[in-house]
Every structure is written in C-alpha cells, then in structure tokens.
Amino acid sequence: MSEFFPDVPGPVPFIGIDGEGLGYRVYDSDQMVGDKSMADHLRLAVCYWHSFNWPGSDIFGDGTFDRPWLARDIDPMRAAEAKQDAAFEFISKLGARFFSFHDVDMAPQGASLKESRANLDAMVDRAAAKMSQTGVELLWGTANLFSHPRFAAGAATNPNPEVFAHAAAQVRHMLDATHRLGGHNYVLWGGREGYETLLNTRMRQEADQLARFLSMVVDYKRTIGFEGTLLLEPKPQEPTKHQYDYDCATVHGFLDRYDLLGEFKVNIEGNHATLAGHSFHHEVAYAIDHGIFGSIDANRGDHQNGWDTDQFPTSVDELVPPVYEILRGGGFETGGFMFDTKLRRQSIDRSDLFHGHVGGIDALAKALLVAHKLLSERTLEGERDRRYAGWTDDLGTQILSGSLGLGELADRAVAHNIDPTPVSGGQERLENEINHAIWSTS
Ligand code: XUL
Ligand code: CO
C-alpha cells in the first residue's frame, strides 16, 4: 500500500526549541510534568472529519484540498478505505494516541439504514485491525445528525417523531461501533437541536424530546455495558440561529432539570466558548467547578470573525488559563485534547496537515508546562485561598451551613457594626504573574 504522506517518512520527531524542519519543539511525549508524561496529560486526538472528510470547500467556494478519496467517480467503499488508510498513516506519524469520528466520516451512507449499518460495520472492522496494528485508540465516536436534509429541523428535537426514530437508529449503531472499538467516550453535539424561528417552535416540547432521547442513550449504554463517558458538546448557534446546548451552564441546568446529572459530562470546544460570548477559560472553569468536565475540542476562533473558524490552537496566552483549570481539577479522566481543527483553504500541501497539528500540540505542551508551574507554586491558588479565607472562618461557615437566618445575621451585623474594608482584587499583578510564568518556563 502506498503512503499518502511520503514527505513525512516516519514519526514526527522531537527536535527541541532550536530544531529545524518538521518536528516538535516543545512536545516531548515522554517528558514528565509532575507525575505524568506530556502524552498522558494531553491525551491528543485527531478528528477524522475536518482532516480527511472535508475537501476544503466553504459556502462560496469548492474544495481546494488534495483528498483523492473525495472524488465523485470512485466506488464509495474503496474511497472509504483509502481515506482510512491515510487517516491512520497520519495519526501514527503524528504520534497522537487517539482519534474521533462520526459515522458518516468513516463509511458511506447507503440507500437504507440497514445498508448504512452494513457499510459502517465493514469499515469499523477494518478500523479495529488498524487500531491494533498501530496502537491508536478511539477517544470518542459520534453520529452525524445534522448534515442530511432530514435533520434540517433537528434530530431529537424535530417536530416529526420519525426523524427522532431515524436519529435513534444512527445513535444506537454508533454507540455499538464505539463500544466495539473500545471508545473512551461518546459525544452528542446537537448541531440542529435548536430553532431557526420561534414563530413555528414549541421550546418546551423540544426540550422534553431532547431529554427523552438522552435518557434512551443512557439506558442503551447500560444495556450494552459501554463504560465510556457520555459527553454533550455545547455550542450557542451555527448552523441554527439558536442551539439549546448553548454553553456549559445551560447544559448543566438542563441536565439537572431532567434528572440526568451524573450521566453526562461536557465536551468543551474553544471556538464554541467564544461564540457563546465567553472565554474558553470561563467554560472550562465552569465545568471543572460543577463536576461536569469531560473533554476538549481543541481549536480557536478568529477575533475578527463571528463564526466557527476551527483554527489550530496556537496562542499560548489563550491556552494557559483553561489548561491551568484542567490541571487544577486533576486532569482528564476519559477525555483528551481532540483537534477539532480545520486547515485554511489555501493550505493545500499534504504536509500542512502536519504543520497545523504540530504547532497546536506544541502550544498545548507549552501551556501545560506553564500551568504546572503556576499550580505547583500555588500562584493563583494562594491568592484564591487568601481572597476567600473569611468563608472558612466562623462567620463564613455559619452562613454557608444554614445555621444563621437573615434576621440573625442582620442582627449580628448591626450589633458588631460590621463594616469591612475593601481589598484589591490584584488583577494586573496576577496577569503579570501569568506572563512571567510564560516567559520563564522552558
Ligand atoms: C461542530 C463541531 C462538531 C462536533 C462533533 O461545530 O464541533 O464537529 O465536535 O459533531
Ligand atoms: Co467540536
């Protein structure tokens, strides 16, 4: 079998900061950072769709990339095999431990659900063999419930229950496939679980449908003994005007309302956080603090654009805070950094796919080193402890334990003339500490 990336003959090497050519300048997979290697901290994954199943088209223009298996005149199963060969060649040369895929990325859709299922089963068998040859593992599987016209008005939230049923068939099958491949997680991104206009929408009805769908997924997971984590991926809009899984706090409230807390965690995407009007830092900190953190889709947006550009995450400044919160929370359990990233349309050399991933991985590795330093020196935790110290003293613990009511507390405040002196939040000093940690970490 001929190689698709002959210009990258073997595994991408670690070349160090002054190295030349294609290689990792910071990411040294076996280097220990605290008690874990870089590879074990970052749990890197490549996505099948943007990297192998997208021709480089956009809404104004055709595909620009050299992806021969996407040509129209090839037999669909032979095309899927060529794509899979190239994907596994890439993932192993890159040295990533994991990959992720949608059902429709890996196998062509047939004329019926049965035929689609047979196609996917054949490709999953082939993937299983590739995985055991290369040691690559599945971070997560997912079903594409947004591309086909039948899903234009949503999948689980569609006004037509037959669409719900079709989606159930796809999800059941992808859960089976993910389980068969030893997947560590299963993702549901509700790309069209939302609305285009409220004029024709019953929001409460759609929320009930979505919750019912998710409960069915939980039950089925138990039936087959799948032990991976179920993840919901928040996004506020695009493609729909409004998406119900808007951000982490909205997903959290939804899970609580429908008694599904504990069954799902979140898969946070950097660019989805910024589309929701939050920072990536905010979304990760929220999830860590509320016990729903699961995994990351690593990418970034463009500060001038209001859409999902899915660029490679190259800004260490932007990565340090979220990586810090992940470390503070104890790191990934079943999740990882999955590169939900797209090349720019002009990046047409085959090796550009390597450059994009290598640069993003190096930026994450640098952020990891800085975050580890900040955590081990307690730069932020020391500050946070001091700032909230009152809540571990008598007054704070009595308020939080519920032993004081509003009247008693007010009486105490009046009797002692409680009149606290404002203290500095020290924001600039802390921002400088972060910069110092970035500049001084090698
Ligand atoms: C879309 C997105 C998806 C999900 C998987 O914005 O991020 O690729 O990650 O369906
Ligand atoms: Co994503």
PDB file of C-alpha atoms and ligand atoms in Angstrom, residues 233 269 272 297 340, ligand 2:
ATOM      1  CA  GLU A 233     -20.876  19.404  23.306  1.00  0.00           C
ATOM      2  CA  GLU A 269     -14.763  23.411  22.273  1.00  0.00           C
ATOM      3  CA  HIS A 272     -17.810  27.361  20.741  1.00  0.00           C
ATOM      4  CA  ASP A 297     -12.273  20.026  21.304  1.00  0.00           C
ATOM      5  CA  ASP A 340     -11.481  19.712  16.009  1.00  0.00           C
TER       6      ASP A 340
HETATM    7 CO    CO B   2     -16.391  20.014  18.143  1.00  0.00          CO
END
